[in-house]
Short mmCIF file of C-alpha atoms in Angstrom, two decimals:
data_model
loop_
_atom_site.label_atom_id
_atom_site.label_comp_id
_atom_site.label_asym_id
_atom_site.label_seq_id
_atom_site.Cartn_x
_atom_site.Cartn_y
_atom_site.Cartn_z
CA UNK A 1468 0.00 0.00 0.00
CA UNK A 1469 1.20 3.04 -1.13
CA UNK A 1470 1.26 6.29 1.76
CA UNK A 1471 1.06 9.77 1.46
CA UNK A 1472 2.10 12.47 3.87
CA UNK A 1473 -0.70 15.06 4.28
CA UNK A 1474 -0.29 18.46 5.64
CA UNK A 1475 -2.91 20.13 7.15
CA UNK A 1476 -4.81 22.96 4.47
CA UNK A 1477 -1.68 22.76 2.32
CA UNK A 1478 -2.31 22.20 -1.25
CA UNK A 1479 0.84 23.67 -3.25
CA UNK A 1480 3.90 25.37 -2.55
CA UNK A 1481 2.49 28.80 -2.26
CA UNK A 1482 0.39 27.09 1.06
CA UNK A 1483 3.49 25.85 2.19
CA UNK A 1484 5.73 28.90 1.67
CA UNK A 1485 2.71 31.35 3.09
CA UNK A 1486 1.92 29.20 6.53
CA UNK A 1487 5.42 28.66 6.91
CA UNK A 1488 6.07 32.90 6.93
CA UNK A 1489 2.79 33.58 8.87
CA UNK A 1490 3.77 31.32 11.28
CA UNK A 1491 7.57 32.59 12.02
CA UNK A 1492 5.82 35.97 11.94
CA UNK A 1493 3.43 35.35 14.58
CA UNK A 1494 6.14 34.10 16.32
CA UNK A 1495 7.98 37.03 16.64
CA UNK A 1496 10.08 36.92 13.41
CA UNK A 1497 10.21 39.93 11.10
CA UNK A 1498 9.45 38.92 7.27
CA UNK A 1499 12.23 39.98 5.06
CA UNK A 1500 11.74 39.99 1.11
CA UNK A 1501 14.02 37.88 -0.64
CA UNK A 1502 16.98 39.24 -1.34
CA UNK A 1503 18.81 39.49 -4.85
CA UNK A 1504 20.13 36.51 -6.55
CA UNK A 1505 23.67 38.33 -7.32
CA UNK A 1506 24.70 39.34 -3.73
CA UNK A 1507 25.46 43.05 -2.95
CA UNK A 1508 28.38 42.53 -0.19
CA UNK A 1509 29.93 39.25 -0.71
CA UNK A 1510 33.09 38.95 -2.89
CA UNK A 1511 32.87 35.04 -2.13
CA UNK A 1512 30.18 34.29 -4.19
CA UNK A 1513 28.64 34.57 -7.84
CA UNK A 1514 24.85 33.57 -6.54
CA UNK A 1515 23.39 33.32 -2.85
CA UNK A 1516 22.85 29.95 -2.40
CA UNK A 1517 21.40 29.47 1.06
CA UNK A 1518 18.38 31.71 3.08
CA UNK A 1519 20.97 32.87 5.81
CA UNK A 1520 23.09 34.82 2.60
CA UNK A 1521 21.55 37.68 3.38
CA UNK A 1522 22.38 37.91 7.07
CA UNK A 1523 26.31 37.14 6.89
CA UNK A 1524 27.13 40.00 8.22
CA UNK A 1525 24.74 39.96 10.99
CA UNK A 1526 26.26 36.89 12.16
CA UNK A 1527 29.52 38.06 12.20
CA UNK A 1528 29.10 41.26 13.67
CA UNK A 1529 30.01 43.31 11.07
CA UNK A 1530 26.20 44.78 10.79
CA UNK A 1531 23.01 45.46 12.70
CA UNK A 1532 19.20 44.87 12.12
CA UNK A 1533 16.21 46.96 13.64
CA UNK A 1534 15.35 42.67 14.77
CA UNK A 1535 16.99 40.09 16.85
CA UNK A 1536 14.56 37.62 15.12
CA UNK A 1537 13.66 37.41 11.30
CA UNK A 1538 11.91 35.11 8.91
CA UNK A 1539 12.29 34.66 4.95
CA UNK A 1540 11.54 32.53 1.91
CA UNK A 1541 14.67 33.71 -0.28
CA UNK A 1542 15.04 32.65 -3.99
CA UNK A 1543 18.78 30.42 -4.39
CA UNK A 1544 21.04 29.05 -7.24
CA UNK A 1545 23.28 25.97 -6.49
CA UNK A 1546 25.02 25.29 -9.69
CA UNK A 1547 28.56 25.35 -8.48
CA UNK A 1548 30.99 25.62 -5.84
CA UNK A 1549 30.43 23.94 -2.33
CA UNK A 1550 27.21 23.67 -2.24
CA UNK A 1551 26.40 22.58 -5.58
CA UNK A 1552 23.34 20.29 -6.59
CA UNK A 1553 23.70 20.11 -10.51
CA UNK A 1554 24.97 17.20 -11.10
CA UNK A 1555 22.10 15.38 -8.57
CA UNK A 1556 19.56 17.11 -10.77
CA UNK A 1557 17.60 14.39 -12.56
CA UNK A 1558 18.98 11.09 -10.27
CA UNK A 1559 16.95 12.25 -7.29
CA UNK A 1560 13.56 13.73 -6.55
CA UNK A 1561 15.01 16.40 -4.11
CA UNK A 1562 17.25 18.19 -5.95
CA UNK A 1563 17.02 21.51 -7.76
CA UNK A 1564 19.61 23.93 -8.97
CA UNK A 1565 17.43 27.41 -8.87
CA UNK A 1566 14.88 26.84 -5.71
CA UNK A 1567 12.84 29.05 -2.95
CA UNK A 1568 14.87 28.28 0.51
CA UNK A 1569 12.31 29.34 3.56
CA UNK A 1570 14.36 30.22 7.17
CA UNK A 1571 14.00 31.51 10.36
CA UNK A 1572 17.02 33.42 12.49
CA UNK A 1573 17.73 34.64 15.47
CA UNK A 1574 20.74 37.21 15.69
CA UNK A 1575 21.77 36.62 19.32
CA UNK A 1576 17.99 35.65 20.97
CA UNK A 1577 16.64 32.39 21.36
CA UNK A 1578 19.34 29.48 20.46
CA UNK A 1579 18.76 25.80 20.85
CA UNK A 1580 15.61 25.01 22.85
CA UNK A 1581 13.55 27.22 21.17
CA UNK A 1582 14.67 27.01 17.79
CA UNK A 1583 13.59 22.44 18.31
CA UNK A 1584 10.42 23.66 19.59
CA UNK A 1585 9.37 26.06 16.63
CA UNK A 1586 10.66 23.47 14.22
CA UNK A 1587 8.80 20.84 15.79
CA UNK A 1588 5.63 22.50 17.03
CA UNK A 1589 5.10 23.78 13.15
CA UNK A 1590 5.69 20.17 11.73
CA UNK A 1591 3.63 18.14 14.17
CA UNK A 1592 1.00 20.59 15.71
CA UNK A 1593 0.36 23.20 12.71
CA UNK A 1594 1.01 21.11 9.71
CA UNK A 1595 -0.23 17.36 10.78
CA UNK A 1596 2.69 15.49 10.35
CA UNK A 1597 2.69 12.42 12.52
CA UNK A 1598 5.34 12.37 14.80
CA UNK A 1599 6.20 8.90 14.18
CA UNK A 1600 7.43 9.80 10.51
CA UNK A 1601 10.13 11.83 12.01
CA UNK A 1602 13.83 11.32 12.35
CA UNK A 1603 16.12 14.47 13.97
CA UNK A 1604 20.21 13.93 13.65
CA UNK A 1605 22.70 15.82 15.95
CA UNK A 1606 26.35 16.38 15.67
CA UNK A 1607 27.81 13.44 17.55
CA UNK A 1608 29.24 15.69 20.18
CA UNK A 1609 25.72 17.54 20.93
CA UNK A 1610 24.45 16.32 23.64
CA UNK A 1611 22.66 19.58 24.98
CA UNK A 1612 20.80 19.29 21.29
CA UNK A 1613 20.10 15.37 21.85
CA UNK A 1614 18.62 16.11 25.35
CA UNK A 1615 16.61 18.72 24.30
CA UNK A 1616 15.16 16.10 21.41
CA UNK A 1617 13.97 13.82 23.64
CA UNK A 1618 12.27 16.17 26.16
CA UNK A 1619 10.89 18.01 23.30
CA UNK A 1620 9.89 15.82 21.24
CA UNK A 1621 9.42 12.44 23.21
CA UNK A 1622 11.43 11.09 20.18
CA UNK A 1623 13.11 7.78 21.40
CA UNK A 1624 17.06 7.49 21.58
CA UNK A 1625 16.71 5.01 18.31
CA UNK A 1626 14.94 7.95 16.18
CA UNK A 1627 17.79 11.28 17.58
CA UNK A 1628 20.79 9.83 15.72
CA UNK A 1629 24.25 11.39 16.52
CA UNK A 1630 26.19 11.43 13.41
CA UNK A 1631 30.36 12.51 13.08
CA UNK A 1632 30.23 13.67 9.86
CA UNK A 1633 30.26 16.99 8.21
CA UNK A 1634 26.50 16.44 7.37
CA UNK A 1635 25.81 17.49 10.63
CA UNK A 1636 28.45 20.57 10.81
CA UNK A 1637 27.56 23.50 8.70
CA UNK A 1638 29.38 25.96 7.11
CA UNK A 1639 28.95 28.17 3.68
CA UNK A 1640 32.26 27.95 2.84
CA UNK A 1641 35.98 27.22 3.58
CA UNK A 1642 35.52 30.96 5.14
CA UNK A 1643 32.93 32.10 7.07
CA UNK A 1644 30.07 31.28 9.90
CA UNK A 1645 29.55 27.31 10.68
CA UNK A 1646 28.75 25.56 13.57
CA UNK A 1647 26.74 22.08 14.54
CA UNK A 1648 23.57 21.39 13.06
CA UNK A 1649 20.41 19.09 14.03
CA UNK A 1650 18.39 17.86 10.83
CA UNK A 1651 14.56 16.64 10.50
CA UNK A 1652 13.77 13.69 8.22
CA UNK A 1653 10.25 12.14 6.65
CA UNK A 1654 9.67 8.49 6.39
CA UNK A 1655 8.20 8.08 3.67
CA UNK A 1656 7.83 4.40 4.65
CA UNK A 1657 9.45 0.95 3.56
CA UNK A 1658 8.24 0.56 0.00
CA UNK A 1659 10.53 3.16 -0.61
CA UNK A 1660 13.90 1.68 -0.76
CA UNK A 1661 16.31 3.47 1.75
CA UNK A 1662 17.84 3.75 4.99
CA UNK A 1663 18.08 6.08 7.85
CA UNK A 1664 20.38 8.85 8.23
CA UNK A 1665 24.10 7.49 9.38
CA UNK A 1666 23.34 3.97 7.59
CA UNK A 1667 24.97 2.46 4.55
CA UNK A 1668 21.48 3.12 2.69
CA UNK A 1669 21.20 6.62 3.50
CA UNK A 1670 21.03 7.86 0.20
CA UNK A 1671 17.34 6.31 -0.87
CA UNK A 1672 14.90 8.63 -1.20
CA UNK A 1673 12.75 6.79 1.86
CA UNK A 1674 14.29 8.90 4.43
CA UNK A 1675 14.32 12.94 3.06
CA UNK A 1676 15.58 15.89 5.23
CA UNK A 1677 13.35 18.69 5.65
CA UNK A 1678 14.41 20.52 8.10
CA UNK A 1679 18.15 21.85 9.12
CA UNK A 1680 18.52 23.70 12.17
CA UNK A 1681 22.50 25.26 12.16
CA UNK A 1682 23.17 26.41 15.64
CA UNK A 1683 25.79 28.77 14.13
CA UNK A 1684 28.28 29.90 16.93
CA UNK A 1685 31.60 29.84 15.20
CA UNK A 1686 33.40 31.48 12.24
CA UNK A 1687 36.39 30.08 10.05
CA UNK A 1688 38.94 31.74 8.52
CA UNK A 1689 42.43 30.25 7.10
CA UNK A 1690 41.95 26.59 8.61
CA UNK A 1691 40.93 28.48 12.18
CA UNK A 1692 37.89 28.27 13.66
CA UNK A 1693 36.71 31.01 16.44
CA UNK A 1694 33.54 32.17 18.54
CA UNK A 1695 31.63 34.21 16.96
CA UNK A 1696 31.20 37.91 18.99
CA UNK A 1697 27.18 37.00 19.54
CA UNK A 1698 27.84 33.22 19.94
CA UNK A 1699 23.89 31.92 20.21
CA UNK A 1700 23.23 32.69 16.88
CA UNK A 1701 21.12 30.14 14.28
CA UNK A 1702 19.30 29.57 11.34
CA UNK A 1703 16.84 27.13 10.06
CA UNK A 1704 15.82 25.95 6.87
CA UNK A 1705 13.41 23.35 4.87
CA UNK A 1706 16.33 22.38 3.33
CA UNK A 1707 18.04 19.97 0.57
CA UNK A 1708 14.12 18.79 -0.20
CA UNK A 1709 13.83 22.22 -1.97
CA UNK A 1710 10.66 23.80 -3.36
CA UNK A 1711 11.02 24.22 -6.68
CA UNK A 1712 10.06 28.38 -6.89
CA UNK A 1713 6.42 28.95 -8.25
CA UNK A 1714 4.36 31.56 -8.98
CA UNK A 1715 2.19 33.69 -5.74
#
């Protein structure tokens, strides 16, 4: 028997992209427009390829906001360089080269606790999605993120997977912010062939991330990697499972 994941009222992208920004915003999150394709301040790159582009140097320090807390659904190109998705275009379902990346970030407010129970309260309680299709990963050191997955979520041990990878340690570049990161997975169930996240099947399409919460608290910079000056900083975004852009 074939299953389906349902979401609560959502019938396209535009459902998804609008409850997703309504709901950040009633959270306290300013909504910023997108911002240009061809960034305006960054020497490092030709195209902004993730949501948190925009708010490099807010991270760093280098630049304030009128908001500790902000929300956006900002339009990407990975075609090249290190995060680069062209040449899984076509072999996967997930992929996409020019894609809408929705995010929420928090410039020195809330850090991991909160940003778990946003992510989780929108998936489970707002949108439908049955707990029991979800997966969360941690960096393998984390264990402040794995405790707070288990007395958030009630997720058992089996289902918050530590991983030692660099899957599970963002960072835009070989300069820049980074830190450790928690992902969310769908199952879409076992007539899909795949395996969890960490296993030697991991790359089926049964398991899908959809969520990537980077509890950014470091920069790097020639091989070095430091604090950053507002060190509980994050972003969040529904993630490598992009939505292909549409029209409003």
């Amino acid at each position: 028997m074939q299953q389906r994941i349902y979401m609560v009222g959502m019938t396209s992208t535009n459902d998804i992209r609008r409850g997703f920004l309504d709901y950040f915003e009633k959270n306290g999150h300013a909504r910023v427009p997108s911002a240009p394709l061809v960034p305006h301040n960054d020497p490092t790159l030709m195209f902004v390829n993730a949501g948190m582009v925009p708010f490099k140097n807010v991270f760093t320090g280098l630049e304030t906001r009128t908001y500790s807390q902000a929300t956006s659904s900002q339009k990407c190109v990975r075609a090249g360089g290190k995060h680069n998705d062209l040449d899984n275009v076509g072999y996967t379902a997930r992929h996409h080269t020019f894609f809408e990346m929705l995010g929420n970030f928090s410039f020195g407010d809330y850090f991991k606790d909160r940003a778990i129970e946003l992510a989780w309260n929108l998936l489970t309680k707002e949108w439908g999605i049955s707990p029991d299709r979800l997966t969360a990963t941690v960096y393998h050191t984390d264990d402040e993120a794995f405790d707070l997955w288990k007395k958030i979520s009630g997720l058992p041990d089996s289902r918050i997977i530590r991983i030692p990878t660099k899957d599970n340690f963002w960072s835009m570049g070989d300069d820049g912010p980074c830190g450790p990161c928690s992902e969310i997975f769908f199952d879409h169930g076992d007539h899909i062939p795949g395996g969890p996240p960490g296993s030697p099947d991991e790359d089926g399409d049964r398991f899908v991330e959809i969520w990537n919460l980077v509890f950014m608290q470091y920069e790097q910079a020639a091989g070095e990697i430091h604090l950053l000056p507002c060190r509980y900083n994050l972003f969040h975004q529904p993630p490598r499972a992009h939505f292909p852009t549409s029209p409003r």
